[in-house]
PDB file of C-alpha atoms in Angstrom:
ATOM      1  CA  UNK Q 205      85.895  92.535 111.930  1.00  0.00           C
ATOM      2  CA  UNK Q 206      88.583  95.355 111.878  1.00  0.00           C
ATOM      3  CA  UNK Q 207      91.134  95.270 109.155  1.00  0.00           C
ATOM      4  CA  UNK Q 208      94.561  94.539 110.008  1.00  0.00           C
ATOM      5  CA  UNK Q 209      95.443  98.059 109.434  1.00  0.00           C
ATOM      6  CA  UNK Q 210      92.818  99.810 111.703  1.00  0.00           C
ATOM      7  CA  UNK Q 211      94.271  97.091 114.368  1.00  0.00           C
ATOM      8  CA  UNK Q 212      97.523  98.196 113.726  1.00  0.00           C
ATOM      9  CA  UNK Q 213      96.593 101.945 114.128  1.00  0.00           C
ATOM     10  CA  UNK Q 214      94.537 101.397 116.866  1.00  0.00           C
ATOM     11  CA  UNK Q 215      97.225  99.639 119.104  1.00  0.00           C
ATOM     12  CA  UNK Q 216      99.897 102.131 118.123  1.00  0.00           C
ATOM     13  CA  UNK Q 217      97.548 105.279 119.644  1.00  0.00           C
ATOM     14  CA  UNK Q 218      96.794 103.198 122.452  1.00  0.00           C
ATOM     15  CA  UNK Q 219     100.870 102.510 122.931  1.00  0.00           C
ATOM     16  CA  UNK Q 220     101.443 106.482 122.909  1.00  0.00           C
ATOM     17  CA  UNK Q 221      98.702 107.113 125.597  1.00  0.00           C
ATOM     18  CA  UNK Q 222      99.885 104.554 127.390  1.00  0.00           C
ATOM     19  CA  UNK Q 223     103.332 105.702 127.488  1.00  0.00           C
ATOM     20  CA  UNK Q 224     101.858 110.148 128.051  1.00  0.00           C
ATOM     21  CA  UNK Q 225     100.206 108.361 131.007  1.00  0.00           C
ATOM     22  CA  UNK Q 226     103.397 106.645 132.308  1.00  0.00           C
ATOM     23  CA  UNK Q 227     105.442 109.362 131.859  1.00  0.00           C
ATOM     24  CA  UNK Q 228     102.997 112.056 132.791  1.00  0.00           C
ATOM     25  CA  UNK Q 229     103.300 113.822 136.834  1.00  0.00           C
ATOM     26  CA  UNK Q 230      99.593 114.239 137.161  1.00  0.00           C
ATOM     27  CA  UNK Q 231      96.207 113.440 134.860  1.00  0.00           C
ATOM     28  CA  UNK Q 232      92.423 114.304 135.423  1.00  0.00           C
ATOM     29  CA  UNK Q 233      89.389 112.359 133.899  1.00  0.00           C
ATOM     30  CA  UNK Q 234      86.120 114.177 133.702  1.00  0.00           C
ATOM     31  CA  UNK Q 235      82.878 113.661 132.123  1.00  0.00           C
ATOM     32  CA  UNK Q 236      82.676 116.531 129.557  1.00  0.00           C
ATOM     33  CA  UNK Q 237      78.705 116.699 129.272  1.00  0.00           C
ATOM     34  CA  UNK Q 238      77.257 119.886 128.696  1.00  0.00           C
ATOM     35  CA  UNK Q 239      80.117 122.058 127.501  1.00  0.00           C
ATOM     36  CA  UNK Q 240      79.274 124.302 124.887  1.00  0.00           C
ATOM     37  CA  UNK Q 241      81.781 124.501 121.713  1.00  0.00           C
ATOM     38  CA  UNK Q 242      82.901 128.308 123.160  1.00  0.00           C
ATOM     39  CA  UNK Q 243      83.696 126.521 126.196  1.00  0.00           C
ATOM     40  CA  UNK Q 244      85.572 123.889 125.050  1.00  0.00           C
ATOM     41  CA  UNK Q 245      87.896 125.553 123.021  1.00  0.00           C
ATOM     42  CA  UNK Q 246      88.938 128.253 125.430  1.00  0.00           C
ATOM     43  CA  UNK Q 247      89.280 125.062 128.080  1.00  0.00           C
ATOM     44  CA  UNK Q 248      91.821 123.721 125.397  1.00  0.00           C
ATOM     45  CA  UNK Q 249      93.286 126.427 124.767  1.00  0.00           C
ATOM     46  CA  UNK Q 250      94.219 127.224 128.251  1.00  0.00           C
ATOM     47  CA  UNK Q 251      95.265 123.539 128.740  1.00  0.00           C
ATOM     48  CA  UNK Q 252      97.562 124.030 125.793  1.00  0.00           C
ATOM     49  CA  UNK Q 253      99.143 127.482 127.511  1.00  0.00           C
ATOM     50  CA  UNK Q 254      99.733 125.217 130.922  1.00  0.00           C
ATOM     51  CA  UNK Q 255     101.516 122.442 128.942  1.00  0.00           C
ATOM     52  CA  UNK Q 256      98.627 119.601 129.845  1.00  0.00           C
ATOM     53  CA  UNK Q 257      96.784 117.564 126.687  1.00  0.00           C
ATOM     54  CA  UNK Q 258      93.469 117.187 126.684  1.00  0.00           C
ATOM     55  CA  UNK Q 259      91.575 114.655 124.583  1.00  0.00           C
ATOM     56  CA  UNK Q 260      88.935 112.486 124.382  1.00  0.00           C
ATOM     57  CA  UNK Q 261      89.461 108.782 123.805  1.00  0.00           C
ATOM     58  CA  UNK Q 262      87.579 105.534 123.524  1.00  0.00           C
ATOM     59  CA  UNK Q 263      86.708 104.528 127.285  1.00  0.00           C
ATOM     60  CA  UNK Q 264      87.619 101.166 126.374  1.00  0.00           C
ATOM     61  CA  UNK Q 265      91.330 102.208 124.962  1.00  0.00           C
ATOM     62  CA  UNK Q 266      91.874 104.770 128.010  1.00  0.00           C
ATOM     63  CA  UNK Q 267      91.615 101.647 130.294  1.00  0.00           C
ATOM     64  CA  UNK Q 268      93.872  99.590 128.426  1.00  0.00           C
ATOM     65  CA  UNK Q 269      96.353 102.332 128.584  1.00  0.00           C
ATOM     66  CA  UNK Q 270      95.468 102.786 132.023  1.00  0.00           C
ATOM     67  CA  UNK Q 271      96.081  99.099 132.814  1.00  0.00           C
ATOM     68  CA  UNK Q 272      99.485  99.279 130.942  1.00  0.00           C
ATOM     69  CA  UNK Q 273     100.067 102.176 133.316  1.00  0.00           C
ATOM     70  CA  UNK Q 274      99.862 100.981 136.235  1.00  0.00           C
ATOM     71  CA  UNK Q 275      96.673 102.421 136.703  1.00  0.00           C
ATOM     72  CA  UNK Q 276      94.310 100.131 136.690  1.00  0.00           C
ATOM     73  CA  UNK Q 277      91.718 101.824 139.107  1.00  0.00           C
ATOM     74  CA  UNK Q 278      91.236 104.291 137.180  1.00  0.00           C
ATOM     75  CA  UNK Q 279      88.775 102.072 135.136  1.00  0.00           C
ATOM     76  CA  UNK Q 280      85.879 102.653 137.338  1.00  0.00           C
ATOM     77  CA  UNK Q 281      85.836 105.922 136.257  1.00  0.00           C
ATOM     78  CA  UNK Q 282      85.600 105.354 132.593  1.00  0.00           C
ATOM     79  CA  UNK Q 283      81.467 105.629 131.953  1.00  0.00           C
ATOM     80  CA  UNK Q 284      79.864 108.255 129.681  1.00  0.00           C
ATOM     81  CA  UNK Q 285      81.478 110.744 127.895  1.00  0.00           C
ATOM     82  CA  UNK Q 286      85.229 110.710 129.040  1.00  0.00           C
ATOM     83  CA  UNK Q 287      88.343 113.366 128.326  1.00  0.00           C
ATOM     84  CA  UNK Q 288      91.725 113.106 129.536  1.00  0.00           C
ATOM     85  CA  UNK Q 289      93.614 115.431 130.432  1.00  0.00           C
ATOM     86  CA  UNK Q 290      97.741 114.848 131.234  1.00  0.00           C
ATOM     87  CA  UNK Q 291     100.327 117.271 132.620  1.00  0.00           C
ATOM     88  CA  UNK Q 292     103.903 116.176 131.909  1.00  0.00           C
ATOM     89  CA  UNK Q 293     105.570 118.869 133.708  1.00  0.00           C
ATOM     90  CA  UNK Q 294     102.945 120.597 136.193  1.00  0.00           C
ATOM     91  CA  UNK Q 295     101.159 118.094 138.692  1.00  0.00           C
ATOM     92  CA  UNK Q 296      98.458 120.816 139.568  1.00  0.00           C
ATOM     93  CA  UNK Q 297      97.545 122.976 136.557  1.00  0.00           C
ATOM     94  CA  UNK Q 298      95.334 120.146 135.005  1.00  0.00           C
ATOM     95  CA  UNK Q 299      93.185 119.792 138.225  1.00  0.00           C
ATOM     96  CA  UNK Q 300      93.434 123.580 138.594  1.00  0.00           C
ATOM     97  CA  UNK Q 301      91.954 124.498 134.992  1.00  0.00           C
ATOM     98  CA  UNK Q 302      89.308 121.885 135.074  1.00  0.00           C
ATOM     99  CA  UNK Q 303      88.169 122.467 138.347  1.00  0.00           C
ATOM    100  CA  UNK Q 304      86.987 126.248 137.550  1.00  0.00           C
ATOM    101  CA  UNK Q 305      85.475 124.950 134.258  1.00  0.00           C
ATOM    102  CA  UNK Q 306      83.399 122.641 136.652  1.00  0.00           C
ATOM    103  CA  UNK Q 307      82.234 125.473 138.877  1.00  0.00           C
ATOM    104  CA  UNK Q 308      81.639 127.308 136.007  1.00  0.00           C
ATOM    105  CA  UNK Q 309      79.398 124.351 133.726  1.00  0.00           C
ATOM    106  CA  UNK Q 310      77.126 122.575 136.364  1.00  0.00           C
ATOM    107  CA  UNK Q 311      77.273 119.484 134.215  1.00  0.00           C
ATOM    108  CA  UNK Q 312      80.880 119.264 133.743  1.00  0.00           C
ATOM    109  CA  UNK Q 313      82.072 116.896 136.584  1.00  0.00           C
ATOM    110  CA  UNK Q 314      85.591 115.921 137.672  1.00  0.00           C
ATOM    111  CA  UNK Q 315      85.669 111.870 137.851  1.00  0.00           C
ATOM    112  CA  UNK Q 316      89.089 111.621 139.115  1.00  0.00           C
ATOM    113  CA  UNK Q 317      92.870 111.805 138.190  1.00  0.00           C
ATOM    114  CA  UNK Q 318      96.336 110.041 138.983  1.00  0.00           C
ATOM    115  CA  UNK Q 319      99.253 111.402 140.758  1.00  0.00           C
ATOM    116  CA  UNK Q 320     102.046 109.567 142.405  1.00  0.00           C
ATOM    117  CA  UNK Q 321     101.701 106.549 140.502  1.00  0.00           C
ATOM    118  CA  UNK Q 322      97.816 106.429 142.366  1.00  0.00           C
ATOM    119  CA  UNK Q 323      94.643 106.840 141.232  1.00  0.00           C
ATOM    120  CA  UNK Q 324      92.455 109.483 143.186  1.00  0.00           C
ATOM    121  CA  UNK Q 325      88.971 110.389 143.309  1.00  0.00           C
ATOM    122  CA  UNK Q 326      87.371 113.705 142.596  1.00  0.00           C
ATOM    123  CA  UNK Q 327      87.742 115.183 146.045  1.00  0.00           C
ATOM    124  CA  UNK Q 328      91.435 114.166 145.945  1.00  0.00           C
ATOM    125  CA  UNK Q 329      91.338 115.679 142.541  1.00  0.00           C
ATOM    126  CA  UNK Q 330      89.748 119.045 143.823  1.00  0.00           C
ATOM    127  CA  UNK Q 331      91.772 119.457 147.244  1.00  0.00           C
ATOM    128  CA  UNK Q 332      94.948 118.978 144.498  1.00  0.00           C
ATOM    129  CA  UNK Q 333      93.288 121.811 142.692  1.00  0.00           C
ATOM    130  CA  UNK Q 334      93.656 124.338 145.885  1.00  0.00           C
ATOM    131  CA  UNK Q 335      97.105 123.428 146.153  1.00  0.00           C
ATOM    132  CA  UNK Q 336      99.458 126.864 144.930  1.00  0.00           C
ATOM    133  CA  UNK Q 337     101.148 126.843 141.506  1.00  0.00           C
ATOM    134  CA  UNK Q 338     104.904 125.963 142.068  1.00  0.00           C
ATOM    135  CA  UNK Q 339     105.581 129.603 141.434  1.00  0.00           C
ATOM    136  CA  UNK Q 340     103.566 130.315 144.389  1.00  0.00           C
ATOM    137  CA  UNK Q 341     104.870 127.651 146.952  1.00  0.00           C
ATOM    138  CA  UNK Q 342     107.900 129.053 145.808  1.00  0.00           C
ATOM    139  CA  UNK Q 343     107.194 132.728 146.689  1.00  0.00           C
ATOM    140  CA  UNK Q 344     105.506 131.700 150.408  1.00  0.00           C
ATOM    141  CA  UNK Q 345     108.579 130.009 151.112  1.00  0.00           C
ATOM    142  CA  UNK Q 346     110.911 132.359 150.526  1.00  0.00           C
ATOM    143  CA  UNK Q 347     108.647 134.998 151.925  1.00  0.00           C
ATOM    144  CA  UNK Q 348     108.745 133.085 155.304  1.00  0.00           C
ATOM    145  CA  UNK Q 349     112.737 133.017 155.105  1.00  0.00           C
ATOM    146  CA  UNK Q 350     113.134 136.579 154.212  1.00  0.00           C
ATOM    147  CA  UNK Q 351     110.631 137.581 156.678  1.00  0.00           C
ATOM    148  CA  UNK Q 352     113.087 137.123 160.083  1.00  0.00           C
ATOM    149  CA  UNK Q 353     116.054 138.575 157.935  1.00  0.00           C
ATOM    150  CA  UNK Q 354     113.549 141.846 157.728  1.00  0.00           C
ATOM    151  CA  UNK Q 355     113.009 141.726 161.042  1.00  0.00           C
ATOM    152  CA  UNK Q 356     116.445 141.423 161.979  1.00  0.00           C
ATOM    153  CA  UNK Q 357     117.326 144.689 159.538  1.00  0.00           C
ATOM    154  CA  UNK Q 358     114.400 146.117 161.038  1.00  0.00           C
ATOM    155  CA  UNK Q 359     115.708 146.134 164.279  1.00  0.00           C
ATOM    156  CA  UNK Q 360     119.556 147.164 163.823  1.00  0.00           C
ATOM    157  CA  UNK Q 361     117.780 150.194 162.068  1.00  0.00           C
ATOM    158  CA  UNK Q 362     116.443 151.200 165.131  1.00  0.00           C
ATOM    159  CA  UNK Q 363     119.145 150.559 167.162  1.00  0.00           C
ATOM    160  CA  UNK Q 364     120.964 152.678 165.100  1.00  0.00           C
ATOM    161  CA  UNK Q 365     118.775 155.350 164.280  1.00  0.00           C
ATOM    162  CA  UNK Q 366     118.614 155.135 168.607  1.00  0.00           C
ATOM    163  CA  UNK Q 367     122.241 155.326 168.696  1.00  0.00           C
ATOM    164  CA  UNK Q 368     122.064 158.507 165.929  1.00  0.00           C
ATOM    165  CA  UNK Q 369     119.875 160.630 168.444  1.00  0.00           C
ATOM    166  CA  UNK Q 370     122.663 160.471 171.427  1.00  0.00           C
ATOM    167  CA  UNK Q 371     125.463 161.562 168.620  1.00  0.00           C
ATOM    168  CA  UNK Q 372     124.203 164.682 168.894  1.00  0.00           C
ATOM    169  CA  UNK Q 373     124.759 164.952 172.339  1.00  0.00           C
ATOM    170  CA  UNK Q 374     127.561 163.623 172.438  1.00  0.00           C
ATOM    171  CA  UNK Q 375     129.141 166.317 169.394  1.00  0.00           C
ATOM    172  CA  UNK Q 376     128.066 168.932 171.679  1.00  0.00           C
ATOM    173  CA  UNK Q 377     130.641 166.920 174.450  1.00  0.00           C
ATOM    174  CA  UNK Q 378     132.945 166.862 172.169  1.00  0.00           C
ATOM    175  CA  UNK Q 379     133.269 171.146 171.352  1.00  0.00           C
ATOM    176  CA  UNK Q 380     133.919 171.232 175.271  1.00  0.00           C
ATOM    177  CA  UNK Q 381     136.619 168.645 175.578  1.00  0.00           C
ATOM    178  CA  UNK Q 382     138.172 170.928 172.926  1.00  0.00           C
ATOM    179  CA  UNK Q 383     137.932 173.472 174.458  1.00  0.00           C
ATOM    180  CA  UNK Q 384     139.935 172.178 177.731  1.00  0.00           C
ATOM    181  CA  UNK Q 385     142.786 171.425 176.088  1.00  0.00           C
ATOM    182  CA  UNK Q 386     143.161 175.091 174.477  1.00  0.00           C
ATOM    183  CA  UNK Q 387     142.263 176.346 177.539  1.00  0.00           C
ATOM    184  CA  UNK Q 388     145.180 174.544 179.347  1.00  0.00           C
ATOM    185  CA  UNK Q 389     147.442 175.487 176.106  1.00  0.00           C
ATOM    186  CA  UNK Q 390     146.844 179.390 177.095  1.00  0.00           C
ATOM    187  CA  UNK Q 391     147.402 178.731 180.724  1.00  0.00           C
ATOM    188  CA  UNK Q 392     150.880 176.964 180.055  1.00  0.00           C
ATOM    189  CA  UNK Q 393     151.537 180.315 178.246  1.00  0.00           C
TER     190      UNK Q 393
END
């Protein structure tokens, strides 16, 4: 039987991933089989760069923290060799990252993740994955508003660029009506 101490220790890491996963937008669970030690590091690293942990835990304390959640569900999903990974800020980048490592690494599979206080299932996971960065929903949208304002600008350029190829004409009117007036000033004369 554990010691009191390795209790103690035990329940306080599963408290913290209990509370990551509560306070976390977005997590992914996959089954990490078959990923080579090059592999895994630059997957961690690149987790670190998007802000998302990644670690493997016990399946058994995962679910407990899972349960404590709110995610109870998720348990199904917690067979084999298990990682975590949980985005506090960005609800995408963890399904984004993990889902090219498993295109890359055949045996690397996506089990399923949590969003919306939900759990989801590895389609979910991957359609999440397709989804643009929040930089990039950002762009399209304002794209699509700016686009009718360029339009618009497009079009009074041309009416006035139009409108600039009868000045000329019209300075040519103008010499003439000058012209009319002097004309009448020497006749007055």
């Amino acid at each position: 039987m554990p010691s009191a101490k390795i209790l103690a220790e035990k329940q306080a890491m599963m408290a913290e991933l209990s509370e990551k996963i509560k306070s976390a937008v977005a997590g992914v669970v996959v089954d990490y089989t078959g990923i080579t030690v090059e592999e895994d590091t630059a997957l961690r690293a690149e987790m670190r760069k998007a802000g998302v942990e990644y670690k493997v835990y016990k399946n058994s304390m995962t679910g407990r923290a899972c349960d404590e959640a709110g995610y109870g569900d998720m348990k199904q999903y917690l067979e084999g060799m298990t990682a975590i990974a949980i985005s506090q800020e960005d609800p995408v980048a963890a399904a984004k990252i993990l889902k090219k490592y498993a295109e890359k690494i055949e045996t690397f599979n996506i089990k399923a993740g949590f969003i919306d206080n939900g759990v989801i299932d590895a389609k979910s996971v991957e359609a999440l994955a397709a989804i643009p960065s929040k930089e990039g929903l950002i762009c399209k949208m304002l794209g699509s508003i700016q686009s009718p304002l360029y339009k618009l600008a497009y079009g009074l350029q041309a009416i006035i660029d139009k409108s600039g190829e009868e000045v000329p004409a019209t300075e040519e009117a103008v010499p003439a009506a000058e012209e009319a007036p002097a004309a009448q000033d020497a006749a007055a004369e």
